[in-house]
């Protein structure tokens, strides 16, 4: 082996310094203060939005619903039994949405819009929020045909239409 010269070491260090990238990630983090039956209360997320998707440990997700002054009530999705008091929760900064469009035809997805049918990821660039304003009465199609439930008592008392 040949000894390494000082200028070679300088060149290597200079090259590493030139390629060094400084990146700072700022994220708002909260702490689980209470958990039970798939509902978590979180302290420390002052700027969370109603309907925002939150990230918990163990790949559990949550939907921020109850925004109070000192805590946030969240519904948990996934293996919520793994979430414990004191766990850190991160904001995603986006309202919960699911994929829509032609790519969803014939697919089986969970409540988060993630595929569970073992056919790979859903490839689409179109998303809709899970909570949105329903179209007005004028914008809807008229009812065109009656819909039978198969239960005579219900079909005779409650008119249900399809359209």
Short mmCIF file of C-alpha atoms in Angstrom, two decimals:
data_model
loop_
_atom_site.label_atom_id
_atom_site.label_comp_id
_atom_site.label_asym_id
_atom_site.label_seq_id
_atom_site.Cartn_x
_atom_site.Cartn_y
_atom_site.Cartn_z
CA UNK A 1 0.00 0.00 0.00
CA UNK A 2 1.19 3.45 -0.82
CA UNK A 3 1.02 6.17 1.81
CA UNK A 4 -1.68 8.79 1.26
CA UNK A 5 -0.34 12.24 0.64
CA UNK A 6 -1.62 15.29 2.50
CA UNK A 7 -2.91 16.97 -0.68
CA UNK A 8 -4.95 13.83 -1.52
CA UNK A 9 -6.57 13.97 1.91
CA UNK A 10 -7.28 17.67 1.42
CA UNK A 11 -8.89 16.93 -1.97
CA UNK A 12 -11.09 14.21 -0.47
CA UNK A 13 -12.20 16.44 2.41
CA UNK A 14 -12.81 19.39 0.06
CA UNK A 15 -14.95 17.18 -2.22
CA UNK A 16 -17.02 15.95 0.73
CA UNK A 17 -17.54 19.50 1.98
CA UNK A 18 -18.64 20.70 -1.47
CA UNK A 19 -21.22 17.90 -1.71
CA UNK A 20 -22.50 18.43 1.84
CA UNK A 21 -26.11 19.62 1.96
CA UNK A 22 -27.61 21.14 5.05
CA UNK A 23 -31.29 20.42 5.46
CA UNK A 24 -33.51 21.41 8.31
CA UNK A 25 -36.96 19.94 8.66
CA UNK A 26 -39.40 21.78 10.86
CA UNK A 27 -42.52 19.91 11.90
CA UNK A 28 -45.12 20.55 14.55
CA UNK A 29 -45.16 17.69 17.02
CA UNK A 30 -47.62 16.85 19.76
CA UNK A 31 -47.87 14.25 22.52
CA UNK A 32 -50.59 11.69 23.18
CA UNK A 33 -52.05 12.52 26.61
CA UNK A 34 -55.00 10.10 26.64
CA UNK A 35 -56.02 7.13 24.51
CA UNK A 36 -58.92 4.71 24.49
CA UNK A 37 -61.13 2.83 22.02
CA UNK A 38 -59.42 4.21 18.91
CA UNK A 39 -59.65 7.83 20.09
CA UNK A 40 -56.57 9.82 21.14
CA UNK A 41 -56.27 13.20 22.79
CA UNK A 42 -53.14 15.11 21.79
CA UNK A 43 -51.47 18.10 23.40
CA UNK A 44 -49.13 20.44 21.52
CA UNK A 45 -50.67 20.73 18.06
CA UNK A 46 -51.81 24.34 18.19
CA UNK A 47 -52.03 24.90 14.42
CA UNK A 48 -53.67 21.62 13.39
CA UNK A 49 -56.62 21.89 10.97
CA UNK A 50 -59.96 20.14 11.32
CA UNK A 51 -59.86 17.02 9.16
CA UNK A 52 -56.05 16.99 8.96
CA UNK A 53 -54.23 13.67 8.69
CA UNK A 54 -51.81 13.04 11.57
CA UNK A 55 -48.93 10.55 11.78
CA UNK A 56 -48.53 8.36 14.85
CA UNK A 57 -45.80 5.79 15.59
CA UNK A 58 -46.13 2.24 14.21
CA UNK A 59 -47.61 3.52 10.89
CA UNK A 60 -50.88 4.52 12.57
CA UNK A 61 -52.72 7.51 11.12
CA UNK A 62 -55.28 9.77 12.73
CA UNK A 63 -57.93 12.27 11.69
CA UNK A 64 -58.08 15.48 13.75
CA UNK A 65 -61.74 16.14 14.56
CA UNK A 66 -62.24 17.77 17.96
CA UNK A 67 -60.15 20.97 18.15
CA UNK A 68 -60.04 22.39 21.64
CA UNK A 69 -57.90 25.12 23.16
CA UNK A 70 -55.39 22.82 24.87
CA UNK A 71 -55.89 19.46 23.12
CA UNK A 72 -56.99 17.82 19.89
CA UNK A 73 -59.33 14.82 19.68
CA UNK A 74 -58.30 12.34 17.00
CA UNK A 75 -59.82 9.20 15.50
CA UNK A 76 -57.14 6.57 14.85
CA UNK A 77 -56.81 4.35 11.76
CA UNK A 78 -54.78 1.16 11.74
CA UNK A 79 -53.34 -0.81 14.65
CA UNK A 80 -54.29 1.80 17.25
CA UNK A 81 -53.51 -0.61 20.10
CA UNK A 82 -49.80 0.10 19.48
CA UNK A 83 -50.23 3.82 20.30
CA UNK A 84 -49.51 4.64 23.94
CA UNK A 85 -49.68 7.74 26.11
CA UNK A 86 -46.55 9.84 25.62
CA UNK A 87 -46.07 8.90 21.95
CA UNK A 88 -45.16 11.71 19.57
CA UNK A 89 -47.62 12.77 16.86
CA UNK A 90 -46.64 14.70 13.72
CA UNK A 91 -48.77 16.93 11.51
CA UNK A 92 -48.86 16.14 7.80
CA UNK A 93 -50.16 19.57 6.83
CA UNK A 94 -52.82 18.16 4.51
CA UNK A 95 -56.51 17.52 4.87
CA UNK A 96 -57.37 13.83 4.70
CA UNK A 97 -58.14 12.79 1.13
CA UNK A 98 -58.52 9.59 -0.88
CA UNK A 99 -57.60 8.73 -4.47
CA UNK A 100 -60.36 8.81 -7.09
CA UNK A 101 -60.71 8.13 -10.80
CA UNK A 102 -60.23 5.30 -13.27
CA UNK A 103 -57.36 3.79 -11.26
CA UNK A 104 -59.80 2.97 -8.44
CA UNK A 105 -62.12 0.79 -10.55
CA UNK A 106 -61.99 -2.78 -9.29
CA UNK A 107 -59.61 -1.97 -6.42
CA UNK A 108 -60.10 -2.71 -2.73
CA UNK A 109 -58.82 0.03 -0.45
CA UNK A 110 -58.95 0.78 3.26
CA UNK A 111 -60.36 3.92 4.89
CA UNK A 112 -57.19 5.85 4.05
CA UNK A 113 -57.37 4.95 0.35
CA UNK A 114 -54.42 2.56 0.60
CA UNK A 115 -54.79 -0.65 -1.45
CA UNK A 116 -55.35 -3.91 0.43
CA UNK A 117 -55.93 -6.14 -2.60
CA UNK A 118 -52.22 -6.97 -3.18
CA UNK A 119 -52.30 -5.48 -6.71
CA UNK A 120 -49.74 -2.78 -6.03
CA UNK A 121 -50.18 0.92 -5.38
CA UNK A 122 -53.03 2.98 -6.78
CA UNK A 123 -51.44 5.22 -9.42
CA UNK A 124 -53.50 8.38 -9.75
CA UNK A 125 -52.98 12.09 -9.38
CA UNK A 126 -56.61 12.89 -8.58
CA UNK A 127 -57.71 13.06 -4.95
CA UNK A 128 -60.89 14.18 -3.20
CA UNK A 129 -61.18 15.19 0.44
CA UNK A 130 -63.17 12.75 2.55
CA UNK A 131 -65.45 15.53 3.77
CA UNK A 132 -66.78 17.85 1.12
CA UNK A 133 -69.95 19.77 0.39
CA UNK A 134 -72.63 17.70 -1.33
CA UNK A 135 -73.88 18.97 -4.70
CA UNK A 136 -77.03 21.10 -4.59
CA UNK A 137 -80.45 19.68 -5.39
CA UNK A 138 -80.52 21.37 -8.82
CA UNK A 139 -77.14 19.83 -9.76
CA UNK A 140 -78.25 16.27 -8.97
CA UNK A 141 -79.81 13.87 -11.45
CA UNK A 142 -83.52 13.19 -11.00
CA UNK A 143 -84.78 9.90 -9.61
CA UNK A 144 -85.58 7.72 -12.62
CA UNK A 145 -86.63 4.34 -11.27
CA UNK A 146 -87.86 2.83 -8.00
CA UNK A 147 -85.44 0.81 -5.92
CA UNK A 148 -86.72 -2.32 -4.19
CA UNK A 149 -84.98 -3.46 -0.99
CA UNK A 150 -86.58 -6.89 -1.00
CA UNK A 151 -88.30 -6.30 2.32
CA UNK A 152 -92.03 -5.89 1.66
CA UNK A 153 -92.68 -3.83 4.79
CA UNK A 154 -90.02 -1.29 3.86
CA UNK A 155 -90.85 -1.24 0.13
CA UNK A 156 -94.53 -0.58 0.88
CA UNK A 157 -93.95 2.19 3.44
CA UNK A 158 -90.80 4.00 2.27
CA UNK A 159 -90.42 5.05 -1.36
CA UNK A 160 -86.76 4.67 -2.31
CA UNK A 161 -85.62 5.78 -5.73
CA UNK A 162 -82.52 5.37 -7.81
CA UNK A 163 -81.27 8.00 -10.16
#
